[in-house]
Amino acid sequence: GSAAPDGWGLACYDNGEPTAVVLKEPAPHRGDAHSQIVRAWTELSSSIFLLHVRHARWGSVESRANTQPFVRTHGARQWIFAHG
């Protein structure tokens, strides 16, 4: 089997708003990470979601700054992104 994730992040534009919603759990969770993600997902309404399940390779495991997805503002809009 695979190792439990070191955290997760979920981002979207709730109800088509130009402002991003970003939810992150940067630390390893002792329970079921899948149920946490599903619970967060069901509270939001969007046509696009960006989900990142994290396996830390560098830096602090419990760092929000090291947990994707990220959001930046440009041109009066917030943009969500993740990288591989």
PDB file of N, CA, C and O in Angstrom:
ATOM      1  N   GLY A   1       0.819  -1.189   0.000  1.00  0.00           N
ATOM      2  CA  GLY A   1       0.000   0.000   0.000  1.00  0.00           C
ATOM      3  C   GLY A   1       0.853   1.239   0.000  1.00  0.00           C
ATOM      4  O   GLY A   1       2.054   1.208   0.214  1.00  0.00           O
ATOM      5  N   SER A   2       0.220   2.363  -0.209  1.00  0.00           N
ATOM      6  CA  SER A   2       0.921   3.640  -0.230  1.00  0.00           C
ATOM      7  C   SER A   2       0.901   4.271   1.152  1.00  0.00           C
ATOM      8  O   SER A   2       0.040   3.996   1.981  1.00  0.00           O
ATOM      9  N   ALA A   3       1.865   5.117   1.404  1.00  0.00           N
ATOM     10  CA  ALA A   3       1.956   5.814   2.687  1.00  0.00           C
ATOM     11  C   ALA A   3       0.852   6.864   2.782  1.00  0.00           C
ATOM     12  O   ALA A   3       0.384   7.393   1.782  1.00  0.00           O
ATOM     13  N   ALA A   4       0.443   7.157   4.002  1.00  0.00           N
ATOM     14  CA  ALA A   4      -0.562   8.202   4.224  1.00  0.00           C
ATOM     15  C   ALA A   4       0.004   9.548   3.777  1.00  0.00           C
ATOM     16  O   ALA A   4       1.204   9.790   3.895  1.00  0.00           O
ATOM     17  N   PRO A   5      -0.841  10.434   3.276  1.00  0.00           N
ATOM     18  CA  PRO A   5      -0.340  11.732   2.832  1.00  0.00           C
ATOM     19  C   PRO A   5       0.134  12.587   4.007  1.00  0.00           C
ATOM     20  O   PRO A   5      -0.286  12.395   5.140  1.00  0.00           O
ATOM     21  N   ASP A   6       1.011  13.537   3.705  1.00  0.00           N
ATOM     22  CA  ASP A   6       1.508  14.485   4.698  1.00  0.00           C
ATOM     23  C   ASP A   6       0.600  15.703   4.805  1.00  0.00           C
ATOM     24  O   ASP A   6       0.947  16.676   5.462  1.00  0.00           O
ATOM     25  N   GLY A   7      -0.509  15.681   4.149  1.00  0.00           N
ATOM     26  CA  GLY A   7      -1.454  16.790   4.166  1.00  0.00           C
ATOM     27  C   GLY A   7      -2.160  16.886   2.827  1.00  0.00           C
ATOM     28  O   GLY A   7      -1.936  16.077   1.927  1.00  0.00           O
ATOM     29  N   TRP A   8      -3.015  17.889   2.694  1.00  0.00           N
ATOM     30  CA  TRP A   8      -3.739  18.072   1.450  1.00  0.00           C
ATOM     31  C   TRP A   8      -4.173  19.532   1.339  1.00  0.00           C
ATOM     32  O   TRP A   8      -4.170  20.275   2.309  1.00  0.00           O
ATOM     33  N   GLY A   9      -4.534  19.942   0.126  1.00  0.00           N
ATOM     34  CA  GLY A   9      -5.061  21.274  -0.121  1.00  0.00           C
ATOM     35  C   GLY A   9      -6.126  21.209  -1.196  1.00  0.00           C
ATOM     36  O   GLY A   9      -6.054  20.393  -2.116  1.00  0.00           O
ATOM     37  N   LEU A  10      -7.126  22.059  -1.076  1.00  0.00           N
ATOM     38  CA  LEU A  10      -8.239  22.111  -2.020  1.00  0.00           C
ATOM     39  C   LEU A  10      -8.521  23.580  -2.309  1.00  0.00           C
ATOM     40  O   LEU A  10      -8.579  24.399  -1.388  1.00  0.00           O
ATOM     41  N   ALA A  11      -8.673  23.930  -3.578  1.00  0.00           N
ATOM     42  CA  ALA A  11      -8.973  25.314  -3.956  1.00  0.00           C
ATOM     43  C   ALA A  11     -10.046  25.327  -5.038  1.00  0.00           C
ATOM     44  O   ALA A  11     -10.166  24.389  -5.826  1.00  0.00           O
ATOM     45  N   CYS A  12     -10.832  26.408  -5.053  1.00  0.00           N
ATOM     46  CA  CYS A  12     -11.853  26.585  -6.090  1.00  0.00           C
ATOM     47  C   CYS A  12     -12.304  28.038  -6.083  1.00  0.00           C
ATOM     48  O   CYS A  12     -11.872  28.843  -5.266  1.00  0.00           O
ATOM     49  N   TYR A  13     -13.163  28.367  -7.025  1.00  0.00           N
ATOM     50  CA  TYR A  13     -13.842  29.661  -7.063  1.00  0.00           C
ATOM     51  C   TYR A  13     -15.290  29.372  -6.698  1.00  0.00           C
ATOM     52  O   TYR A  13     -16.092  28.988  -7.541  1.00  0.00           O
ATOM     53  N   ASP A  14     -15.636  29.509  -5.428  1.00  0.00           N
ATOM     54  CA  ASP A  14     -16.960  29.159  -4.925  1.00  0.00           C
ATOM     55  C   ASP A  14     -18.036  30.023  -5.573  1.00  0.00           C
ATOM     56  O   ASP A  14     -17.931  31.249  -5.588  1.00  0.00           O
ATOM     57  N   ASN A  15     -19.051  29.380  -6.128  1.00  0.00           N
ATOM     58  CA  ASN A  15     -20.179  30.053  -6.785  1.00  0.00           C
ATOM     59  C   ASN A  15     -19.749  31.013  -7.890  1.00  0.00           C
ATOM     60  O   ASN A  15     -20.387  32.025  -8.127  1.00  0.00           O
ATOM     61  N   GLY A  16     -18.651  30.729  -8.574  1.00  0.00           N
ATOM     62  CA  GLY A  16     -18.206  31.536  -9.702  1.00  0.00           C
ATOM     63  C   GLY A  16     -17.585  32.872  -9.322  1.00  0.00           C
ATOM     64  O   GLY A  16     -17.363  33.709 -10.191  1.00  0.00           O
ATOM     65  N   GLU A  17     -17.298  33.102  -8.054  1.00  0.00           N
ATOM     66  CA  GLU A  17     -16.686  34.350  -7.609  1.00  0.00           C
ATOM     67  C   GLU A  17     -15.248  34.445  -8.116  1.00  0.00           C
ATOM     68  O   GLU A  17     -14.584  33.431  -8.312  1.00  0.00           O
ATOM     69  N   PRO A  18     -14.720  35.674  -8.317  1.00  0.00           N
ATOM     70  CA  PRO A  18     -13.327  35.816  -8.749  1.00  0.00           C
ATOM     71  C   PRO A  18     -12.326  35.636  -7.614  1.00  0.00           C
ATOM     72  O   PRO A  18     -11.122  35.634  -7.834  1.00  0.00           O
ATOM     73  N   THR A  19     -12.822  35.471  -6.396  1.00  0.00           N
ATOM     74  CA  THR A  19     -11.969  35.261  -5.236  1.00  0.00           C
ATOM     75  C   THR A  19     -11.885  33.767  -4.945  1.00  0.00           C
ATOM     76  O   THR A  19     -12.898  33.080  -4.874  1.00  0.00           O
ATOM     77  N   ALA A  20     -10.674  33.292  -4.765  1.00  0.00           N
ATOM     78  CA  ALA A  20     -10.453  31.865  -4.538  1.00  0.00           C
ATOM     79  C   ALA A  20     -10.721  31.473  -3.095  1.00  0.00           C
ATOM     80  O   ALA A  20     -10.496  32.251  -2.171  1.00  0.00           O
ATOM     81  N   VAL A  21     -11.199  30.258  -2.929  1.00  0.00           N
ATOM     82  CA  VAL A  21     -11.322  29.629  -1.617  1.00  0.00           C
ATOM     83  C   VAL A  21     -10.226  28.571  -1.563  1.00  0.00           C
ATOM     84  O   VAL A  21     -10.140  27.724  -2.451  1.00  0.00           O
ATOM     85  N   VAL A  22      -9.378  28.638  -0.544  1.00  0.00           N
ATOM     86  CA  VAL A  22      -8.295  27.673  -0.400  1.00  0.00           C
ATOM     87  C   VAL A  22      -8.379  27.060   0.992  1.00  0.00           C
ATOM     88  O   VAL A  22      -8.344  27.778   1.994  1.00  0.00           O
ATOM     89  N   LEU A  23      -8.514  25.747   1.046  1.00  0.00           N
ATOM     90  CA  LEU A  23      -8.540  25.002   2.304  1.00  0.00           C
ATOM     91  C   LEU A  23      -7.302  24.114   2.330  1.00  0.00           C
ATOM     92  O   LEU A  23      -7.019  23.420   1.346  1.00  0.00           O
ATOM     93  N   LYS A  24      -6.567  24.160   3.441  1.00  0.00           N
ATOM     94  CA  LYS A  24      -5.347  23.358   3.535  1.00  0.00           C
ATOM     95  C   LYS A  24      -5.280  22.651   4.875  1.00  0.00           C
ATOM     96  O   LYS A  24      -5.652  23.204   5.904  1.00  0.00           O
ATOM     97  N   GLU A  25      -4.792  21.433   4.828  1.00  0.00           N
ATOM     98  CA  GLU A  25      -4.458  20.672   6.029  1.00  0.00           C
ATOM     99  C   GLU A  25      -3.004  20.252   5.842  1.00  0.00           C
ATOM    100  O   GLU A  25      -2.718  19.235   5.200  1.00  0.00           O
ATOM    101  N   PRO A  26      -2.059  21.074   6.332  1.00  0.00           N
ATOM    102  CA  PRO A  26      -0.650  20.822   6.025  1.00  0.00           C
ATOM    103  C   PRO A  26      -0.011  19.680   6.789  1.00  0.00           C
ATOM    104  O   PRO A  26       1.002  19.158   6.361  1.00  0.00           O
ATOM    105  N   ALA A  27      -0.584  19.281   7.909  1.00  0.00           N
ATOM    106  CA  ALA A  27       0.044  18.252   8.742  1.00  0.00           C
ATOM    107  C   ALA A  27      -0.550  16.885   8.455  1.00  0.00           C
ATOM    108  O   ALA A  27      -1.706  16.782   8.054  1.00  0.00           O
ATOM    109  N   PRO A  28       0.216  15.854   8.684  1.00  0.00           N
ATOM    110  CA  PRO A  28      -0.337  14.502   8.549  1.00  0.00           C
ATOM    111  C   PRO A  28      -1.530  14.340   9.488  1.00  0.00           C
ATOM    112  O   PRO A  28      -1.500  14.816  10.619  1.00  0.00           O
ATOM    113  N   HIS A  29      -2.558  13.700   9.017  1.00  0.00           N
ATOM    114  CA  HIS A  29      -3.762  13.520   9.815  1.00  0.00           C
ATOM    115  C   HIS A  29      -3.799  12.097  10.337  1.00  0.00           C
ATOM    116  O   HIS A  29      -3.548  11.152   9.603  1.00  0.00           O
ATOM    117  N   ARG A  30      -4.113  11.965  11.598  1.00  0.00           N
ATOM    118  CA  ARG A  30      -4.134  10.632  12.214  1.00  0.00           C
ATOM    119  C   ARG A  30      -5.374   9.830  11.817  1.00  0.00           C
ATOM    120  O   ARG A  30      -5.391   8.630  11.914  1.00  0.00           O
ATOM    121  N   GLY A  31      -6.409  10.502  11.366  1.00  0.00           N
ATOM    122  CA  GLY A  31      -7.630   9.827  10.940  1.00  0.00           C
ATOM    123  C   GLY A  31      -7.616   9.584   9.443  1.00  0.00           C
ATOM    124  O   GLY A  31      -6.573   9.409   8.838  1.00  0.00           O
ATOM    125  N   ASP A  32      -8.766   9.628   8.852  1.00  0.00           N
ATOM    126  CA  ASP A  32      -8.930   9.380   7.429  1.00  0.00           C
ATOM    127  C   ASP A  32      -8.897  10.697   6.647  1.00  0.00           C
ATOM    128  O   ASP A  32      -9.838  11.474   6.693  1.00  0.00           O
ATOM    129  N   ALA A  33      -7.800  10.958   5.940  1.00  0.00           N
ATOM    130  CA  ALA A  33      -7.662  12.189   5.162  1.00  0.00           C
ATOM    131  C   ALA A  33      -8.739  12.264   4.084  1.00  0.00           C
ATOM    132  O   ALA A  33      -9.246  13.339   3.771  1.00  0.00           O
ATOM    133  N   HIS A  34      -9.112  11.113   3.513  1.00  0.00           N
ATOM    134  CA  HIS A  34     -10.128  11.076   2.461  1.00  0.00           C
ATOM    135  C   HIS A  34     -11.445  11.666   2.954  1.00  0.00           C
ATOM    136  O   HIS A  34     -12.073  12.472   2.258  1.00  0.00           O
ATOM    137  N   SER A  35     -11.883  11.309   4.150  1.00  0.00           N
ATOM    138  CA  SER A  35     -13.155  11.825   4.658  1.00  0.00           C
ATOM    139  C   SER A  35     -13.082  13.323   4.925  1.00  0.00           C
ATOM    140  O   SER A  35     -14.060  14.038   4.735  1.00  0.00           O
ATOM    141  N   GLN A  36     -11.918  13.826   5.331  1.00  0.00           N
ATOM    142  CA  GLN A  36     -11.755  15.274   5.530  1.00  0.00           C
ATOM    143  C   GLN A  36     -11.894  16.020   4.208  1.00  0.00           C
ATOM    144  O   GLN A  36     -12.530  17.062   4.133  1.00  0.00           O
ATOM    145  N   ILE A  37     -11.285  15.488   3.163  1.00  0.00           N
ATOM    146  CA  ILE A  37     -11.352  16.126   1.848  1.00  0.00           C
ATOM    147  C   ILE A  37     -12.791  16.133   1.334  1.00  0.00           C
ATOM    148  O   ILE A  37     -13.281  17.155   0.853  1.00  0.00           O
ATOM    149  N   VAL A  38     -13.470  15.014   1.438  1.00  0.00           N
ATOM    150  CA  VAL A  38     -14.858  14.914   0.968  1.00  0.00           C
ATOM    151  C   VAL A  38     -15.747  15.881   1.741  1.00  0.00           C
ATOM    152  O   VAL A  38     -16.590  16.566   1.166  1.00  0.00           O
ATOM    153  N   ARG A  39     -15.570  15.986   3.049  1.00  0.00           N
ATOM    154  CA  ARG A  39     -16.354  16.905   3.869  1.00  0.00           C
ATOM    155  C   ARG A  39     -16.136  18.353   3.409  1.00  0.00           C
ATOM    156  O   ARG A  39     -17.083  19.113   3.266  1.00  0.00           O
ATOM    157  N   ALA A  40     -14.889  18.741   3.161  1.00  0.00           N
ATOM    158  CA  ALA A  40     -14.592  20.097   2.692  1.00  0.00           C
ATOM    159  C   ALA A  40     -15.204  20.327   1.313  1.00  0.00           C
ATOM    160  O   ALA A  40     -15.777  21.386   1.033  1.00  0.00           O
ATOM    161  N   TRP A  41     -15.092  19.343   0.436  1.00  0.00           N
ATOM    162  CA  TRP A  41     -15.572  19.429  -0.938  1.00  0.00           C
ATOM    163  C   TRP A  41     -17.083  19.658  -0.981  1.00  0.00           C
ATOM    164  O   TRP A  41     -17.576  20.440  -1.783  1.00  0.00           O
ATOM    165  N   THR A  42     -17.824  18.967  -0.135  1.00  0.00           N
ATOM    166  CA  THR A  42     -19.289  19.054  -0.177  1.00  0.00           C
ATOM    167  C   THR A  42     -19.820  20.390   0.316  1.00  0.00           C
ATOM    168  O   THR A  42     -20.979  20.702   0.088  1.00  0.00           O
ATOM    169  N   GLU A  43     -18.989  21.200   0.962  1.00  0.00           N
ATOM    170  CA  GLU A  43     -19.406  22.518   1.439  1.00  0.00           C
ATOM    171  C   GLU A  43     -19.267  23.597   0.365  1.00  0.00           C
ATOM    172  O   GLU A  43     -19.674  24.724   0.576  1.00  0.00           O
ATOM    173  N   LEU A  44     -18.676  23.261  -0.770  1.00  0.00           N
ATOM    174  CA  LEU A  44     -18.374  24.247  -1.813  1.00  0.00           C
ATOM    175  C   LEU A  44     -19.142  23.962  -3.094  1.00  0.00           C
ATOM    176  O   LEU A  44     -19.492  22.819  -3.379  1.00  0.00           O
ATOM    177  N   SER A  45     -19.380  25.019  -3.875  1.00  0.00           N
ATOM    178  CA  SER A  45     -20.045  24.897  -5.163  1.00  0.00           C
ATOM    179  C   SER A  45     -19.194  25.596  -6.214  1.00  0.00           C
ATOM    180  O   SER A  45     -19.004  26.809  -6.154  1.00  0.00           O
ATOM    181  N   SER A  46     -18.654  24.829  -7.157  1.00  0.00           N
ATOM    182  CA  SER A  46     -17.780  25.398  -8.176  1.00  0.00           C
ATOM    183  C   SER A  46     -17.763  24.482  -9.398  1.00  0.00           C
ATOM    184  O   SER A  46     -18.042  23.292  -9.296  1.00  0.00           O
ATOM    185  N   SER A  47     -17.408  25.052 -10.538  1.00  0.00           N
ATOM    186  CA  SER A  47     -17.275  24.242 -11.742  1.00  0.00           C
ATOM    187  C   SER A  47     -15.850  23.711 -11.898  1.00  0.00           C
ATOM    188  O   SER A  47     -15.581  22.892 -12.775  1.00  0.00           O
ATOM    189  N   ILE A  48     -14.931  24.190 -11.048  1.00  0.00           N
ATOM    190  CA  ILE A  48     -13.550  23.719 -11.106  1.00  0.00           C
ATOM    191  C   ILE A  48     -12.984  23.634  -9.689  1.00  0.00           C
ATOM    192  O   ILE A  48     -13.202  24.512  -8.858  1.00  0.00           O
ATOM    193  N   PHE A  49     -12.300  22.541  -9.423  1.00  0.00           N
ATOM    194  CA  PHE A  49     -11.616  22.333  -8.156  1.00  0.00           C
ATOM    195  C   PHE A  49     -10.176  21.938  -8.453  1.00  0.00           C
ATOM    196  O   PHE A  49      -9.908  21.259  -9.443  1.00  0.00           O
ATOM    197  N   LEU A  50      -9.274  22.340  -7.598  1.00  0.00           N
ATOM    198  CA  LEU A  50      -7.884  21.921  -7.691  1.00  0.00           C
ATOM    199  C   LEU A  50      -7.534  21.265  -6.357  1.00  0.00           C
ATOM    200  O   LEU A  50      -7.596  21.910  -5.306  1.00  0.00           O
ATOM    201  N   LEU A  51      -7.224  19.985  -6.403  1.00  0.00           N
ATOM    202  CA  LEU A  51      -6.913  19.209  -5.204  1.00  0.00           C
ATOM    203  C   LEU A  51      -5.479  18.730  -5.288  1.00  0.00           C
ATOM    204  O   LEU A  51      -5.039  18.237  -6.325  1.00  0.00           O
ATOM    205  N   HIS A  52      -4.752  18.890  -4.191  1.00  0.00           N
ATOM    206  CA  HIS A  52      -3.379  18.391  -4.127  1.00  0.00           C
ATOM    207  C   HIS A  52      -3.212  17.574  -2.855  1.00  0.00           C
ATOM    208  O   HIS A  52      -3.457  18.067  -1.763  1.00  0.00           O
ATOM    209  N   VAL A  53      -2.844  16.307  -3.009  1.00  0.00           N
ATOM    210  CA  VAL A  53      -2.545  15.439  -1.878  1.00  0.00           C
ATOM    211  C   VAL A  53      -1.030  15.464  -1.730  1.00  0.00           C
ATOM    212  O   VAL A  53      -0.301  15.161  -2.671  1.00  0.00           O
ATOM    213  N   ARG A  54      -0.587  15.845  -0.555  1.00  0.00           N
ATOM    214  CA  ARG A  54       0.819  16.191  -0.347  1.00  0.00           C
ATOM    215  C   ARG A  54       1.637  15.050   0.266  1.00  0.00           C
ATOM    216  O   ARG A  54       1.228  14.426   1.235  1.00  0.00           O
ATOM    217  N   HIS A  55       2.797  14.830  -0.329  1.00  0.00           N
ATOM    218  CA  HIS A  55       3.832  13.971   0.241  1.00  0.00           C
ATOM    219  C   HIS A  55       5.084  14.836   0.302  1.00  0.00           C
ATOM    220  O   HIS A  55       5.707  15.109  -0.723  1.00  0.00           O
ATOM    221  N   ALA A  56       5.426  15.327   1.502  1.00  0.00           N
ATOM    222  CA  ALA A  56       6.528  16.278   1.684  1.00  0.00           C
ATOM    223  C   ALA A  56       7.855  15.667   1.238  1.00  0.00           C
ATOM    224  O   ALA A  56       8.173  14.538   1.566  1.00  0.00           O
ATOM    225  N   ARG A  57       8.591  16.441   0.485  1.00  0.00           N
ATOM    226  CA  ARG A  57       9.905  16.008   0.031  1.00  0.00           C
ATOM    227  C   ARG A  57      11.007  16.911   0.582  1.00  0.00           C
ATOM    228  O   ARG A  57      12.165  16.580   0.545  1.00  0.00           O
ATOM    229  N   TRP A  58      10.637  18.114   1.032  1.00  0.00           N
ATOM    230  CA  TRP A  58      11.601  19.047   1.612  1.00  0.00           C
ATOM    231  C   TRP A  58      10.846  20.015   2.527  1.00  0.00           C
ATOM    232  O   TRP A  58       9.636  20.115   2.463  1.00  0.00           O
ATOM    233  N   GLY A  59      11.563  20.715   3.359  1.00  0.00           N
ATOM    234  CA  GLY A  59      10.950  21.705   4.244  1.00  0.00           C
ATOM    235  C   GLY A  59      10.155  21.061   5.365  1.00  0.00           C
ATOM    236  O   GLY A  59      10.113  19.844   5.508  1.00  0.00           O
ATOM    237  N   SER A  60       9.527  21.901   6.144  1.00  0.00           N
ATOM    238  CA  SER A  60       8.737  21.449   7.273  1.00  0.00           C
ATOM    239  C   SER A  60       7.483  20.712   6.810  1.00  0.00           C
ATOM    240  O   SER A  60       6.771  21.183   5.930  1.00  0.00           O
ATOM    241  N   VAL A  61       7.204  19.572   7.425  1.00  0.00           N
ATOM    242  CA  VAL A  61       6.020  18.801   7.075  1.00  0.00           C
ATOM    243  C   VAL A  61       4.747  19.566   7.433  1.00  0.00           C
ATOM    244  O   VAL A  61       3.758  19.481   6.732  1.00  0.00           O
ATOM    245  N   GLU A  62       4.775  20.347   8.499  1.00  0.00           N
ATOM    246  CA  GLU A  62       3.580  21.026   8.977  1.00  0.00           C
ATOM    247  C   GLU A  62       3.482  22.485   8.522  1.00  0.00           C
ATOM    248  O   GLU A  62       2.858  23.302   9.179  1.00  0.00           O
ATOM    249  N   SER A  63       4.050  22.831   7.395  1.00  0.00           N
ATOM    250  CA  SER A  63       4.069  24.206   6.905  1.00  0.00           C
ATOM    251  C   SER A  63       2.946  24.476   5.904  1.00  0.00           C
ATOM    252  O   SER A  63       2.850  23.810   4.881  1.00  0.00           O
ATOM    253  N   ARG A  64       2.096  25.478   6.209  1.00  0.00           N
ATOM    254  CA  ARG A  64       1.064  25.886   5.242  1.00  0.00           C
ATOM    255  C   ARG A  64       1.712  26.471   3.991  1.00  0.00           C
ATOM    256  O   ARG A  64       1.203  26.324   2.888  1.00  0.00           O
ATOM    257  N   ALA A  65       2.851  27.152   4.160  1.00  0.00           N
ATOM    258  CA  ALA A  65       3.552  27.754   3.018  1.00  0.00           C
ATOM    259  C   ALA A  65       4.103  26.686   2.075  1.00  0.00           C
ATOM    260  O   ALA A  65       4.360  26.964   0.914  1.00  0.00           O
ATOM    261  N   ASN A  66       4.255  25.468   2.577  1.00  0.00           N
ATOM    262  CA  ASN A  66       4.783  24.364   1.788  1.00  0.00           C
ATOM    263  C   ASN A  66       3.670  23.402   1.360  1.00  0.00           C
ATOM    264  O   ASN A  66       3.920  22.272   0.974  1.00  0.00           O
ATOM    265  N   THR A  67       2.423  23.852   1.458  1.00  0.00           N
ATOM    266  CA  THR A  67       1.271  23.021   1.111  1.00  0.00           C
ATOM    267  C   THR A  67       0.531  23.640  -0.068  1.00  0.00           C
ATOM    268  O   THR A  67       0.157  24.801  -0.029  1.00  0.00           O
ATOM    269  N   GLN A  68       0.341  22.881  -1.136  1.00  0.00           N
ATOM    270  CA  GLN A  68      -0.368  23.357  -2.317  1.00  0.00           C
ATOM    271  C   GLN A  68      -1.854  23.060  -2.176  1.00  0.00           C
ATOM    272  O   GLN A  68      -2.223  22.199  -1.394  1.00  0.00           O
ATOM    273  N   PRO A  69      -2.706  23.684  -2.969  1.00  0.00           N
ATOM    274  CA  PRO A  69      -2.453  24.694  -3.994  1.00  0.00           C
ATOM    275  C   PRO A  69      -2.187  26.069  -3.390  1.00  0.00           C
ATOM    276  O   PRO A  69      -2.430  26.314  -2.215  1.00  0.00           O
ATOM    277  N   PHE A  70      -1.685  26.944  -4.241  1.00  0.00           N
ATOM    278  CA  PHE A  70      -1.359  28.305  -3.853  1.00  0.00           C
ATOM    279  C   PHE A  70      -2.316  29.274  -4.539  1.00  0.00           C
ATOM    280  O   PHE A  70      -2.968  28.924  -5.519  1.00  0.00           O
ATOM    281  N   VAL A  71      -2.382  30.495  -4.031  1.00  0.00           N
ATOM    282  CA  VAL A  71      -3.210  31.540  -4.652  1.00  0.00           C
ATOM    283  C   VAL A  71      -2.388  32.821  -4.731  1.00  0.00           C
ATOM    284  O   VAL A  71      -1.657  33.161  -3.802  1.00  0.00           O
ATOM    285  N   ARG A  72      -2.474  33.499  -5.857  1.00  0.00           N
ATOM    286  CA  ARG A  72      -1.817  34.789  -6.068  1.00  0.00           C
ATOM    287  C   ARG A  72      -2.807  35.710  -6.753  1.00  0.00           C
ATOM    288  O   ARG A  72      -3.674  35.264  -7.515  1.00  0.00           O
ATOM    289  N   THR A  73      -2.661  37.013  -6.526  1.00  0.00           N
ATOM    290  CA  THR A  73      -3.542  37.997  -7.137  1.00  0.00           C
ATOM    291  C   THR A  73      -2.824  38.679  -8.293  1.00  0.00           C
ATOM    292  O   THR A  73      -1.667  39.097  -8.163  1.00  0.00           O
ATOM    293  N   HIS A  74      -3.519  38.788  -9.424  1.00  0.00           N
ATOM    294  CA  HIS A  74      -3.000  39.495 -10.598  1.00  0.00           C
ATOM    295  C   HIS A  74      -4.187  39.967 -11.422  1.00  0.00           C
ATOM    296  O   HIS A  74      -5.123  39.202 -11.686  1.00  0.00           O
ATOM    297  N   GLY A  75      -4.168  41.227 -11.825  1.00  0.00           N
ATOM    298  CA  GLY A  75      -5.226  41.759 -12.676  1.00  0.00           C
ATOM    299  C   GLY A  75      -6.593  41.733 -12.016  1.00  0.00           C
ATOM    300  O   GLY A  75      -7.563  41.348 -12.643  1.00  0.00           O
ATOM    301  N   ALA A  76      -6.665  42.098 -10.753  1.00  0.00           N
ATOM    302  CA  ALA A  76      -7.924  42.163 -10.000  1.00  0.00           C
ATOM    303  C   ALA A  76      -8.630  40.816  -9.872  1.00  0.00           C
ATOM    304  O   ALA A  76      -9.833  40.747  -9.725  1.00  0.00           O
ATOM    305  N   ARG A  77      -7.864  39.745  -9.955  1.00  0.00           N
ATOM    306  CA  ARG A  77      -8.421  38.401  -9.805  1.00  0.00           C
ATOM    307  C   ARG A  77      -7.441  37.528  -9.046  1.00  0.00           C
ATOM    308  O   ARG A  77      -6.242  37.700  -9.164  1.00  0.00           O
ATOM    309  N   GLN A  78      -7.961  36.591  -8.289  1.00  0.00           N
ATOM    310  CA  GLN A  78      -7.086  35.627  -7.633  1.00  0.00           C
ATOM    311  C   GLN A  78      -6.970  34.387  -8.508  1.00  0.00           C
ATOM    312  O   GLN A  78      -7.960  33.910  -9.073  1.00  0.00           O
ATOM    313  N   TRP A  79      -5.744  33.879  -8.630  1.00  0.00           N
ATOM    314  CA  TRP A  79      -5.448  32.713  -9.458  1.00  0.00           C
ATOM    315  C   TRP A  79      -4.965  31.589  -8.555  1.00  0.00           C
ATOM    316  O   TRP A  79      -4.110  31.790  -7.700  1.00  0.00           O
ATOM    317  N   ILE A  80      -5.497  30.403  -8.768  1.00  0.00           N
ATOM    318  CA  ILE A  80      -5.060  29.236  -8.000  1.00  0.00           C
ATOM    319  C   ILE A  80      -4.154  28.377  -8.884  1.00  0.00           C
ATOM    320  O   ILE A  80      -4.364  28.276 -10.089  1.00  0.00           O
ATOM    321  N   PHE A  81      -3.131  27.807  -8.276  1.00  0.00           N
ATOM    322  CA  PHE A  81      -2.234  26.952  -9.042  1.00  0.00           C
ATOM    323  C   PHE A  81      -1.518  25.952  -8.136  1.00  0.00           C
ATOM    324  O   PHE A  81      -1.454  26.139  -6.919  1.00  0.00           O
ATOM    325  N   ALA A  82      -1.008  24.919  -8.746  1.00  0.00           N
ATOM    326  CA  ALA A  82      -0.168  23.922  -8.087  1.00  0.00           C
ATOM    327  C   ALA A  82       0.911  23.538  -9.091  1.00  0.00           C
ATOM    328  O   ALA A  82       0.758  23.785 -10.292  1.00  0.00           O
ATOM    329  N   HIS A  83       1.966  22.970  -8.624  1.00  0.00           N
ATOM    330  CA  HIS A  83       3.029  22.548  -9.528  1.00  0.00           C
ATOM    331  C   HIS A  83       3.493  21.152  -9.166  1.00  0.00           C
ATOM    332  O   HIS A  83       3.227  20.656  -8.073  1.00  0.00           O
ATOM    333  N   GLY A  84       4.131  20.507 -10.106  1.00  0.00           N
ATOM    334  CA  GLY A  84       4.591  19.132  -9.895  1.00  0.00           C
ATOM    335  C   GLY A  84       6.055  19.056  -9.647  1.00  0.00           C
ATOM    336  O   GLY A  84       6.795  19.947  -9.642  1.00  0.00           O
TER     337      GLY A  84
END
